[in-house]
Coordinates of C-alpha atoms and ligand atoms in Angstrom, one line a residue:
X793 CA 24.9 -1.8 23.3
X794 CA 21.7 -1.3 21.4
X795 CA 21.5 -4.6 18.5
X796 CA 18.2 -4.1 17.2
X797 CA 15.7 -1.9 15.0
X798 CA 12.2 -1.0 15.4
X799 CA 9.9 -0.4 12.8
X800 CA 6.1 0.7 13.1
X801 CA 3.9 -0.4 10.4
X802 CA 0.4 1.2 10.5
X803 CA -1.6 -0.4 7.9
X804 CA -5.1 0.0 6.7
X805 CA -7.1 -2.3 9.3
X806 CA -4.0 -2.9 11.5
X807 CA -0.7 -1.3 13.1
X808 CA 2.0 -3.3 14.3
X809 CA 5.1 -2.9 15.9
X810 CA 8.0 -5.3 14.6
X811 CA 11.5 -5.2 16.3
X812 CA 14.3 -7.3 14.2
X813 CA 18.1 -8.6 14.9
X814 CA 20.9 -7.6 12.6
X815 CA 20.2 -10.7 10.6
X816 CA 16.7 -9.2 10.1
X817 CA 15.2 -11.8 11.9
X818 CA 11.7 -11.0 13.9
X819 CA 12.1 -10.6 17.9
X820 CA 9.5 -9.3 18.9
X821 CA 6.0 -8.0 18.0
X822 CA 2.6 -6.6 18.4
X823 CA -0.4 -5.6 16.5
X824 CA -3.7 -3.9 16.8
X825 CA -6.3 -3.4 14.4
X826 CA -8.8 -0.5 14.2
X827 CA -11.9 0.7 13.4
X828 CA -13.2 0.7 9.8
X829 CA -15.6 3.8 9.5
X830 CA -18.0 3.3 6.4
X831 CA -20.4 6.2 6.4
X832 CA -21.8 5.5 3.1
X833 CA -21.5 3.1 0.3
X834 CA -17.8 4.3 -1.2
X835 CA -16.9 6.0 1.6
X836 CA -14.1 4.4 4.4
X837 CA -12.6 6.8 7.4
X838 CA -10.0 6.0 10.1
X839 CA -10.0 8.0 13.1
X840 CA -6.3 9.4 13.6
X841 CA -6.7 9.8 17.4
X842 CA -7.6 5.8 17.6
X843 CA -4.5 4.8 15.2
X844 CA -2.1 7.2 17.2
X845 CA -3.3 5.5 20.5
X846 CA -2.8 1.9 18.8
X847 CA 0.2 3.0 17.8
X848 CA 1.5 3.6 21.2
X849 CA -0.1 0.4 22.8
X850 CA 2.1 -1.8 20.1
X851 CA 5.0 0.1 20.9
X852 CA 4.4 -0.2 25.0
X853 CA 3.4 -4.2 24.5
X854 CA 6.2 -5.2 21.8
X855 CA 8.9 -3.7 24.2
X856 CA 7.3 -5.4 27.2
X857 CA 6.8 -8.6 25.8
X858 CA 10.3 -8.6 24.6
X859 CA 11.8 -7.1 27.8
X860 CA 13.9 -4.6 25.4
X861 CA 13.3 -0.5 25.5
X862 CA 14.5 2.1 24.0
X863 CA 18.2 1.9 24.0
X864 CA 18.1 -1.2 22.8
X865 CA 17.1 0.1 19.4
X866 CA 19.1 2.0 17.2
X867 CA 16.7 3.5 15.1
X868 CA 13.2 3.3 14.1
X869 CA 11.4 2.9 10.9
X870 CA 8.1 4.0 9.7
X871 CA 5.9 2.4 7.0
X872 CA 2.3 3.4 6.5
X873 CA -1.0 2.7 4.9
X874 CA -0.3 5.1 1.9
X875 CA -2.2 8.2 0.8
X876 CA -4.9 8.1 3.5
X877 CA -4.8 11.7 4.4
X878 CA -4.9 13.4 8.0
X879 CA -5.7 17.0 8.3
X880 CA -5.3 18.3 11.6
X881 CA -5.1 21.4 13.8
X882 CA -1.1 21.9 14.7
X883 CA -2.1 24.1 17.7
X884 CA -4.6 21.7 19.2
X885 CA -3.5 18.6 17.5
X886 CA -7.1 17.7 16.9
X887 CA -8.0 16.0 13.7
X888 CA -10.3 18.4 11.4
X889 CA -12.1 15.0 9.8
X890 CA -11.7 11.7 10.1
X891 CA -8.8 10.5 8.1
X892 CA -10.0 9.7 4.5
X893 CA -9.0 5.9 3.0
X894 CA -7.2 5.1 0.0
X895 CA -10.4 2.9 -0.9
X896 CA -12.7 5.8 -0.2
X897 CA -14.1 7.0 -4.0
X898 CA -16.0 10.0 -2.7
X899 CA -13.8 12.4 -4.5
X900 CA -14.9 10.4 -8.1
X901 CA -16.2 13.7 -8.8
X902 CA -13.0 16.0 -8.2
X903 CA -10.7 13.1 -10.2
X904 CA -13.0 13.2 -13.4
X905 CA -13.3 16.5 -13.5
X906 CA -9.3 16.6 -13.8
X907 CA -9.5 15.2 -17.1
X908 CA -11.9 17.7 -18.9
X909 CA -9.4 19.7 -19.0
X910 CA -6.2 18.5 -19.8
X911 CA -5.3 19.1 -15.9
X912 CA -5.2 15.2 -15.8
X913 CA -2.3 15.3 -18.1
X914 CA -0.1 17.4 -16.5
X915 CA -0.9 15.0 -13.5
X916 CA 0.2 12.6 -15.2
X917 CA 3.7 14.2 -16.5
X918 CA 4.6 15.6 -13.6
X919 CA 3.3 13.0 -10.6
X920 CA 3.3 10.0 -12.6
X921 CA 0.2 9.0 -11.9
X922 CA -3.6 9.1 -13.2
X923 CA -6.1 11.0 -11.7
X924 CA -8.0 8.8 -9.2
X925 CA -9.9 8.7 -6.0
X926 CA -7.2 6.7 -4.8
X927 CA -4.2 9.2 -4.0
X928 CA -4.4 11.9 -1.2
X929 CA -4.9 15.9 -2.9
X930 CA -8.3 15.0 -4.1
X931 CA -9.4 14.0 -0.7
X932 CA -7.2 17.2 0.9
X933 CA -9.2 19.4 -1.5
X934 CA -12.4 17.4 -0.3
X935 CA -11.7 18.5 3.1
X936 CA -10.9 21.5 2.9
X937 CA -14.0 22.6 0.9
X938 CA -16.5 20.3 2.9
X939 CA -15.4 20.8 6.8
X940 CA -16.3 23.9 8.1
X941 CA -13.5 26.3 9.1
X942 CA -10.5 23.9 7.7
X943 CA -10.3 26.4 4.4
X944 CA -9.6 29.7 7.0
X945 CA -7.0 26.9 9.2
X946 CA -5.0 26.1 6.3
X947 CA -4.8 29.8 5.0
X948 CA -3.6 30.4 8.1
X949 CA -0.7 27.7 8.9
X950 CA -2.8 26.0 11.5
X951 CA -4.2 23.0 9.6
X952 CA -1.6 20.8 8.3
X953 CA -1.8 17.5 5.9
X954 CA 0.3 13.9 6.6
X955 CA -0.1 11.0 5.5
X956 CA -0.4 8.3 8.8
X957 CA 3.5 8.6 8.7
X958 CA 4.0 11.7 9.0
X959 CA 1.1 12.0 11.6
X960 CA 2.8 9.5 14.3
X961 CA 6.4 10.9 13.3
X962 CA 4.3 14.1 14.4
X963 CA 2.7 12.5 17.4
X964 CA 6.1 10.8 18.3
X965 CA 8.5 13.8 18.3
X966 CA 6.2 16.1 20.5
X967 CA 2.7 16.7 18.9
X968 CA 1.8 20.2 19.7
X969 CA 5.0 20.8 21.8
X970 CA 7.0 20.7 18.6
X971 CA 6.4 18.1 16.8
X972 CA 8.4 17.3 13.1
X973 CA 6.0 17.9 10.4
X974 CA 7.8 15.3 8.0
X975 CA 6.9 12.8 5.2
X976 CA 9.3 11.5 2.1
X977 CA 9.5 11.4 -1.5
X978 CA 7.9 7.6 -1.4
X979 CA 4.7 9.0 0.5
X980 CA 4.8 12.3 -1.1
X981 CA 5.0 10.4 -4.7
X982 CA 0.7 9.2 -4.0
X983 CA -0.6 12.6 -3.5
X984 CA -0.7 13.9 -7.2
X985 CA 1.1 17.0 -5.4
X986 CA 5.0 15.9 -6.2
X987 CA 7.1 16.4 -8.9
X988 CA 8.2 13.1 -9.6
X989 CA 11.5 14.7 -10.8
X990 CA 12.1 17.3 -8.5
X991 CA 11.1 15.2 -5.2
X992 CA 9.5 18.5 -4.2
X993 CA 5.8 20.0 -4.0
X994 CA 4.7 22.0 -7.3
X995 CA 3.0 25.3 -7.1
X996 CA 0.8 23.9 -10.6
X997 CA -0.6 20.4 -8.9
X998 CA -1.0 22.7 -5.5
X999 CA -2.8 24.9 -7.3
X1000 CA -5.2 21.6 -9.3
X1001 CA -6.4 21.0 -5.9
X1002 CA -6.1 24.9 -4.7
X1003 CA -4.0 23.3 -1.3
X1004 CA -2.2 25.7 0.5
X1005 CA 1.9 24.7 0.1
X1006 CA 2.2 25.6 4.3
X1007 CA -0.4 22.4 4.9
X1008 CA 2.7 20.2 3.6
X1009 CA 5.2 18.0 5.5
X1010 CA 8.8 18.7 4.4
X1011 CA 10.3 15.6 2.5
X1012 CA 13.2 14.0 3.5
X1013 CA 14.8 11.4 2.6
X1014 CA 13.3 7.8 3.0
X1015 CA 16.4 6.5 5.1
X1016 CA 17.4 9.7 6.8
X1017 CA 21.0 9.7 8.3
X1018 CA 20.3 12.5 10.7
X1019 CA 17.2 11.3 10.9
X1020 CA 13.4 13.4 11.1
X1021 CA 12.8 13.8 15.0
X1022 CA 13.6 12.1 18.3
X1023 CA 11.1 9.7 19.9
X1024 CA 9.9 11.6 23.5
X1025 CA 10.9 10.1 26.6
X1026 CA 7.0 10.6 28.0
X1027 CA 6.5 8.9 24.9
X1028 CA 5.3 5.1 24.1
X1029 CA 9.2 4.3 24.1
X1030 CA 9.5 5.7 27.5
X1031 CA 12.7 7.0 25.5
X1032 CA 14.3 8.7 23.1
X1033 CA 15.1 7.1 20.0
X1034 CA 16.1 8.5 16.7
X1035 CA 13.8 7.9 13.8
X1036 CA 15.3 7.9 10.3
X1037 CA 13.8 5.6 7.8
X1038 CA 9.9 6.9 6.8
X1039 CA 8.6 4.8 3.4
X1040 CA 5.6 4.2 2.0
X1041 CA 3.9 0.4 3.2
X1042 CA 4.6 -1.0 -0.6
X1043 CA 7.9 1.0 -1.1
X1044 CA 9.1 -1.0 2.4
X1045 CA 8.1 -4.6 1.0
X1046 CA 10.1 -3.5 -2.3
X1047 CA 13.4 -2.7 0.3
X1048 CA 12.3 -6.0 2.6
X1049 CA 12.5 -8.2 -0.6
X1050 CA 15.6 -6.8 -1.2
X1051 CA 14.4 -5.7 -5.2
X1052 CA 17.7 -3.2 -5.2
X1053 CA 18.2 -3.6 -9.0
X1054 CA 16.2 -2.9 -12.3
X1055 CA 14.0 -5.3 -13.4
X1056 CA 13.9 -6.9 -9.9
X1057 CA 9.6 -6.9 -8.7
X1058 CA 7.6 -7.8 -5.7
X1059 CA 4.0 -8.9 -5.1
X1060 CA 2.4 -7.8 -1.7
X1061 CA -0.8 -9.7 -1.0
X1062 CA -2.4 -7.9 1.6
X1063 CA -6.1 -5.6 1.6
X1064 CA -5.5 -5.4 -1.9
X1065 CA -2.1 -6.5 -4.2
X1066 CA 0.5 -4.3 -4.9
X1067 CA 3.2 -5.3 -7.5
X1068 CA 6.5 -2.5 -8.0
X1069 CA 9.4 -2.8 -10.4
X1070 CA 12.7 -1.5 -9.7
X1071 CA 13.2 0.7 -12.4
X1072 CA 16.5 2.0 -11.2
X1073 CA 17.2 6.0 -11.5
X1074 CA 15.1 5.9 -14.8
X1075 CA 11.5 7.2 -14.6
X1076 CA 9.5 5.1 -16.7
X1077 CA 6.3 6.7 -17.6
X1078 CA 3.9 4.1 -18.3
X1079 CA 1.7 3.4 -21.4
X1080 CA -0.1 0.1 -20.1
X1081 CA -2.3 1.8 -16.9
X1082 CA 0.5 1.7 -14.0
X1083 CA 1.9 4.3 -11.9
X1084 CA 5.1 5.5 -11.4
X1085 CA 6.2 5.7 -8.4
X1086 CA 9.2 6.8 -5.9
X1087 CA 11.1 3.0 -4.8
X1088 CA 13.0 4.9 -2.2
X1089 CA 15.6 7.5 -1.7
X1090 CA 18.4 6.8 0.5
X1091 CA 20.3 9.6 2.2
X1092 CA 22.2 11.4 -0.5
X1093 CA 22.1 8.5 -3.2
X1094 CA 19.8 9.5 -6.4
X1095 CA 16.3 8.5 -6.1
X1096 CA 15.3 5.0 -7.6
X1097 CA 11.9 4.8 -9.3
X1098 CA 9.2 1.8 -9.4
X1099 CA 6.2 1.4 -12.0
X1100 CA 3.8 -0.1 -9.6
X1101 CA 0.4 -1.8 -10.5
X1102 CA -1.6 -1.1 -7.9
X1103 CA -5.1 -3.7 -7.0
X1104 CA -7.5 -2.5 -4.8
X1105 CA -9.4 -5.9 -3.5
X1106 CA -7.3 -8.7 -2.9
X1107 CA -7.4 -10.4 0.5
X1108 CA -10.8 -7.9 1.1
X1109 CA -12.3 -10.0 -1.0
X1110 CA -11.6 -12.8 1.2
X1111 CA -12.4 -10.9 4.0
X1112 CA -15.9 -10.2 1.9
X1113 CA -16.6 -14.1 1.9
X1114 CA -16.4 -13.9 5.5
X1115 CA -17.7 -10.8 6.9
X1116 CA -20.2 -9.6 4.2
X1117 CA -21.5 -13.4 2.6
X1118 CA -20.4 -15.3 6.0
X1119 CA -19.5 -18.4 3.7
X1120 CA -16.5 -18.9 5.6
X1121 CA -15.2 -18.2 9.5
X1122 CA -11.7 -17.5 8.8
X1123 CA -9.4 -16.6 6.0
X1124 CA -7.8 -19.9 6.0
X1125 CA -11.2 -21.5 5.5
X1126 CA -10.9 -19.6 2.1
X1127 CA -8.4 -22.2 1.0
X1128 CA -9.9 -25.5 3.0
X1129 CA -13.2 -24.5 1.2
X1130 CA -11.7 -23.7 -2.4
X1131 CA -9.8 -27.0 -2.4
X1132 CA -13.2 -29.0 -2.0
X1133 CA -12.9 -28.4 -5.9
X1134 CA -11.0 -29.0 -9.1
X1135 CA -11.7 -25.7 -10.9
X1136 CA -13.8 -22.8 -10.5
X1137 CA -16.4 -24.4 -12.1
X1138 CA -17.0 -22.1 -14.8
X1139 CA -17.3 -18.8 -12.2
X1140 CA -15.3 -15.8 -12.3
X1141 CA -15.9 -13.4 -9.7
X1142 CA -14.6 -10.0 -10.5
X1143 CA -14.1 -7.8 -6.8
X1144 CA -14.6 -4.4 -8.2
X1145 CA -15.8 -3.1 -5.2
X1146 CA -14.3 0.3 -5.3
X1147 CA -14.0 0.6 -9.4
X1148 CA -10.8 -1.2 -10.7
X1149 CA -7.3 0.2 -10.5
X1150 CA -4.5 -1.2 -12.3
X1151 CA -4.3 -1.5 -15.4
X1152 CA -8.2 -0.4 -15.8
X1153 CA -8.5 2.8 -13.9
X1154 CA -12.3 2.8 -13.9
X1155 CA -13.8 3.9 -10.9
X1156 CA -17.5 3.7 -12.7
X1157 CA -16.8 -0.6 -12.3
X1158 CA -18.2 -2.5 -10.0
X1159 CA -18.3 -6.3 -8.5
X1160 CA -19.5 -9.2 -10.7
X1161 CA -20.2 -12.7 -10.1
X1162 CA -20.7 -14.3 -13.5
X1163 CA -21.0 -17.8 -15.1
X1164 CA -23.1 -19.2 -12.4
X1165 CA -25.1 -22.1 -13.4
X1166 CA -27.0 -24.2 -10.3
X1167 CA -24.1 -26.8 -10.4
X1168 CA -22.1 -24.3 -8.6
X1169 CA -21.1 -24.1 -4.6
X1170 CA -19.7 -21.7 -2.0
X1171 CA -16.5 -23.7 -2.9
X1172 CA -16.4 -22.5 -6.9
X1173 CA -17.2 -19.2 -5.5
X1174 CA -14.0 -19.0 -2.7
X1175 CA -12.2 -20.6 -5.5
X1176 CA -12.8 -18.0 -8.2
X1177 CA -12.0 -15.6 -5.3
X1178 CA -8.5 -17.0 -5.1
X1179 CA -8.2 -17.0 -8.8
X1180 CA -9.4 -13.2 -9.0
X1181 CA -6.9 -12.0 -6.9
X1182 CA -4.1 -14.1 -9.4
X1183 CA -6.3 -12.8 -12.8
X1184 CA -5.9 -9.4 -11.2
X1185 CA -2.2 -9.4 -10.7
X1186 CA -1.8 -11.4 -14.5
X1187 CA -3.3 -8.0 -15.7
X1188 CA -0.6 -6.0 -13.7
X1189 CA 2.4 -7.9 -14.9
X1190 CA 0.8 -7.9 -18.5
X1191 CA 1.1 -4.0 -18.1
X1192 CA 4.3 -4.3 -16.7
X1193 CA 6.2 -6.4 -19.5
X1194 CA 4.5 -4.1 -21.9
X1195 CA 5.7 -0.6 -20.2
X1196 CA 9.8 -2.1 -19.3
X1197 CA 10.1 -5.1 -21.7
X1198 CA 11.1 -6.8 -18.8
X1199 CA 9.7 -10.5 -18.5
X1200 CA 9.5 -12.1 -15.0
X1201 CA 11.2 -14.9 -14.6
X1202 CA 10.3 -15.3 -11.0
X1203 CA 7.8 -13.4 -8.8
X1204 CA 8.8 -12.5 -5.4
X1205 CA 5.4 -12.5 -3.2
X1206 CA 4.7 -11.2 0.5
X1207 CA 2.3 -10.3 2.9
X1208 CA -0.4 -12.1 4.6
X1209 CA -2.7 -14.2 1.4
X1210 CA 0.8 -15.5 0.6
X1211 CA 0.3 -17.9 3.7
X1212 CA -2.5 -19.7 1.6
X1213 CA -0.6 -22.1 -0.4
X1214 CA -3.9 -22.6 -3.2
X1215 CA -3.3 -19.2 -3.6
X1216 CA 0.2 -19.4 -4.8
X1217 CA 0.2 -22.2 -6.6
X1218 CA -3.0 -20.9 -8.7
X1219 CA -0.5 -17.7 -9.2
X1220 CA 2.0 -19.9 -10.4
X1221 CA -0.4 -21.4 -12.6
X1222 CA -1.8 -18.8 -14.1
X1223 CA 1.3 -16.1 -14.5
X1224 CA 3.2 -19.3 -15.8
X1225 CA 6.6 -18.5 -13.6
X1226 CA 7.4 -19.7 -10.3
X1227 CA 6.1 -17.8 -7.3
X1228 CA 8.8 -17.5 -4.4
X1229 CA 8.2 -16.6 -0.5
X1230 CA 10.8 -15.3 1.7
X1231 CA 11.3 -17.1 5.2
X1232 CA 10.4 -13.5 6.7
X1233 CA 7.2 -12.5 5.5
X1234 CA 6.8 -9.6 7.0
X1235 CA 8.7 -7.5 4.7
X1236 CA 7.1 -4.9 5.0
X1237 CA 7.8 -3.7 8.6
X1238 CA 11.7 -5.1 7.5
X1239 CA 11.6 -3.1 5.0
X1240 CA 11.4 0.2 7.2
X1241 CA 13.6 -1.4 9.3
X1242 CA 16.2 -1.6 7.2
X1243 CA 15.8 2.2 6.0
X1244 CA 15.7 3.2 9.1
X1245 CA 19.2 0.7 10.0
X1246 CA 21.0 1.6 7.0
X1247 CA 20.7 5.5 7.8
X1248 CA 22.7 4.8 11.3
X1249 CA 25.3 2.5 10.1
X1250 CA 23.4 -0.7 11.5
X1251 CA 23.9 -2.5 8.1
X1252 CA 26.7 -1.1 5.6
X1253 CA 24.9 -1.2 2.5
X1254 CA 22.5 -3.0 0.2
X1255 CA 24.3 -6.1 -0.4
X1256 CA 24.5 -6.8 2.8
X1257 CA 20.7 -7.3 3.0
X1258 CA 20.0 -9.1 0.2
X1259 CA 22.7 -11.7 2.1
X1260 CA 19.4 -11.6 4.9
X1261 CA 16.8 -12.7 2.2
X1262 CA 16.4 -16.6 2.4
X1263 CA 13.6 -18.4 0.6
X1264 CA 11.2 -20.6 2.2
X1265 CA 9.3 -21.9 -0.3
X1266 CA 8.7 -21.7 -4.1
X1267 CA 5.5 -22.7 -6.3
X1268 CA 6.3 -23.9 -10.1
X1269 CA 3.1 -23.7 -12.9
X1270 CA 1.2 -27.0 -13.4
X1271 CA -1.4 -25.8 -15.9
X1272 CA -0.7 -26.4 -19.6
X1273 CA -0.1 -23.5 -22.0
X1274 CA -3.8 -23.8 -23.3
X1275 CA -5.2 -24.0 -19.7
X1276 CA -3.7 -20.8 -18.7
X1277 CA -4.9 -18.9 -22.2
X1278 CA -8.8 -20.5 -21.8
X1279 CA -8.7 -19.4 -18.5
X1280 CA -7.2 -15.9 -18.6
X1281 CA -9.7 -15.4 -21.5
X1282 CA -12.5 -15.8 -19.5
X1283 CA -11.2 -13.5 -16.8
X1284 CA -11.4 -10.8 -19.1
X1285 CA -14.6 -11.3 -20.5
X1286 CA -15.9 -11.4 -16.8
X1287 CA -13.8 -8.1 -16.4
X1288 CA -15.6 -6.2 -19.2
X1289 CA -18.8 -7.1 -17.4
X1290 CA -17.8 -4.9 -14.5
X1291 CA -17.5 -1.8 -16.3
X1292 CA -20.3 1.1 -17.2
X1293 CA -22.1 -0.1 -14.0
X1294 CA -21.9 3.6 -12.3
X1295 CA -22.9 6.3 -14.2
Ligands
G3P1241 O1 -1.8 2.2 -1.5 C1 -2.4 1.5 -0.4 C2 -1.5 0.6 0.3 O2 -0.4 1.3 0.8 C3 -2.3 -0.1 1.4 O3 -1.5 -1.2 1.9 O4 -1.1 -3.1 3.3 O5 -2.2 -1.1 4.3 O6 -3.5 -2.5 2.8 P1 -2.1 -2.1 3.2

């Protein structure tokens, strides 16, 4: 009798293939990374073709490794890197372009424009969010005006638009022999193409972006009781299993930190930091620089909503020290190095490396590095890389309390920074609440787990999965009311040094 779920997690350097008990414990996984594609400065590409074939190599080494296959799963759930956008042929199931990042700001040009003519506020009403390089019809629009033939393929039918999840659902169910062409209201929600209210596509944002409606998946729900497609059995499962939960990657570590009621929030410390509030079936349009955002939508319940505060350079600013400045090997040398100090020494480094997002919105920001004196070390400069990427989510909550009145009391953190304990105790520190870690970290792959196990029957409901979430360790603030104040003021002096740098 099949006793576990699966759940795919394709991420922006990395997929990985998670398979978890009823308990929601991990037993099993694997995980590749791929390529990062930087043509030019601002620009970042995936190839599609590589992430499908990752895809299937975690799947074919996860079950091996654990000795389980296909019908020892009940379902599978899909979470994704969200609105990175594939545009590919449906006959040939080539990929017209590479797929274009989230990070990638080369549509700056098509998201300003948007607000010269009150076409940004209607973006704003009806998708919730601001125009920015960041979400997905800017860089559809992109594509289809800067690759030749993809205009006459998507007038036609042939060239369709996903998201990575609705690409592998594609790839999974049958690619050109039928694939689903699928997404859901969480994915859909970051391509400025949604009605936030009526979960569907609108004819006025298609027409913003002039993207033909037949390029778009259908959206379902996010945990799908008859679920989107069938895995093949020529497939990477070597079987058929039925997929039914498809979330965004942030939307998952919501539902894996079990944040089911209002006012409940995560933090996700991964490429960059992702904070969402439940804001239960009330869409709270926000005044303070978030986004509002589909939580999830199970089966036939009504939608929940999230304002999210999204930061794009977290942990890549760690990964910065080490690839880019080579001041450390590893990321955990980020906190063996930072600890060789008391305090930042005065620096504040600012990682606007593709503009800043939440609350800011300015894609005309860059990085900044300021207070420097010759005093200073690599070890002020990892630590005011630590404190950044805390500053940076102190800016979100800020916006937060200010858009739902809610004040944390606790923050619930994830992902993979949240393994450097510096880290989360200078979060502590600086938010002034305790910071608290779940025992399964990985809650982002849970999370699409449990979509995908709820939709079956696997788990009964809700409560029962907040009964899975355990803590396994919480930090408590240790800097004085005046420390925290000094401090956060600096942070936003260094922050207004950022902006205006890009004309
Ligand atoms: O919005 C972008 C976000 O979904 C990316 O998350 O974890 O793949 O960096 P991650």
């Amino acid at each position: 009798m099949a006793e576990f779920v699966g759940a795919v997690d394709q991420g922006t350097t990395s997929t990985r293939f998670m398979i978890f008990d009823h308990s929601g414990n991990e037993v099993g996984r694997h995980q590749l990374e791929h390529e990062q594609i930087l043509p030019q400065a601002g620009w970042v590409e995936h190839n599609p073709v590589e992430i499908w074939e990752r895809t299937s190599a975690v799947i074919q080494t996860g079950l091996n490794k654990t000795g389980l296959s296909a019908s020892d799963l009940v379902a599978l759930g899909i979470t994704n890197q969200r609105e990175t956008a594939v545009v590919w042929n449906r006959r040939t199931g080539r990929p017209l372009y590479n797929a274009i990042v989230w990070q990638d700001t080369r549509t700056d040009r098509i998201a300003t424009a948007l607000d010269k003519d009150g076409r940004g506020d209607v973006i704003r009403q009806k998708a919730g969010l601001p125009p920015a390089t960041y979400f997905s019809g800017g860089k559809i629009q992109w594509i289809l005006e800067n690759v030749d033939g993809a205009r006459e393929l998507a007038e036609s039918g042939d060239a369709i638009f996903g998201n990575t999840d609705t690409w592998l659902i594609w790839q999974l169910t049958g690619g050109v022999n039928g694939g689903v062409h699928v997404t859901d209201p969480t994915n859909a929600s970051r391509t400025m193409l949604m009605n936030l209210e009526t979960l569907d596509w609108d004819d006025e944002l298609l027409g913003f972006f002039d993207i033909p409606r037949s390029m778009l998946p259908e959206i379902k729900p996010s945990s799908c009781p008859g679920g989107y497609g069938t895995t093949l059995t020529n497939g990477p499962f070597g079987g058929e299993v039925l997929i039914t939960g498809d979330l965004g990657d942030q939307q998952t570590a919501t539902v894996g930190q079990v944040c089911f009621a209002p006012g409940e929030a995560k933090n996700t410390y991964g490429t960059g930091n992702f904070m969402l509030l439940n804001t239960g079936t009330e869409l709270v349009r926000s005044k303070a620089g978030l986004l509002t955002t589909v939580g999830y939508k199970f089966g036939d319940e009504p939608v929940v909503y999230c304002l999210e505060g999204s930061i794009a350079v977290t942990g890549s600013a760690i990964q910065w020290l080490r690839d880019q400045l080579g001041i450390i090997s590893g990321a955990s040398e980020s906190e063996t190095l930072a600890r060789q100090v008391e305090d930042n020494g005065g620096v504040y480094f600012v990682p606007a490396f593709s503009g800043l997002f939440a609350p800011y919105w300015r894609s005309d920001a860059r990085g900044a590095i300021v207070g420097l004196s010759r005093y200073n070390t690599n070890a002020h400069l990892a630590r005011a890389a630590l404190e950044a990427i805390c500053y940076q989510s102190r800016d979100v909550a800020e916006a937060m309390e200010k858009d739902s009145g809610v004040h944390l009391e606790v923050l619930k953190v994830d992902g993979g920074v949240t393994a450097n304990e510096l880290c989360m105790q200078i979060q502590a520190d600086v938010l002034g609440v305790p910071v608290s870690r779940p025992v399964v970290a990985e809650t982002t792959a849970l999370g699409a787990a449990y979509a995908a196990g709820l939709a079956v029957g696997f788990w009964k409901n809700t409560d029962e999965l907040r009964t899975n979430w355990n803590e396994s360790k919480q930090w408590t603030p240790e800097w004085s009311e005046d420390q925290r104040d000094a401090g956060y003021a600096q942070w936003k002096k260094a922050v207004t040094r950022t902006l205006d740098w890009v004309d």
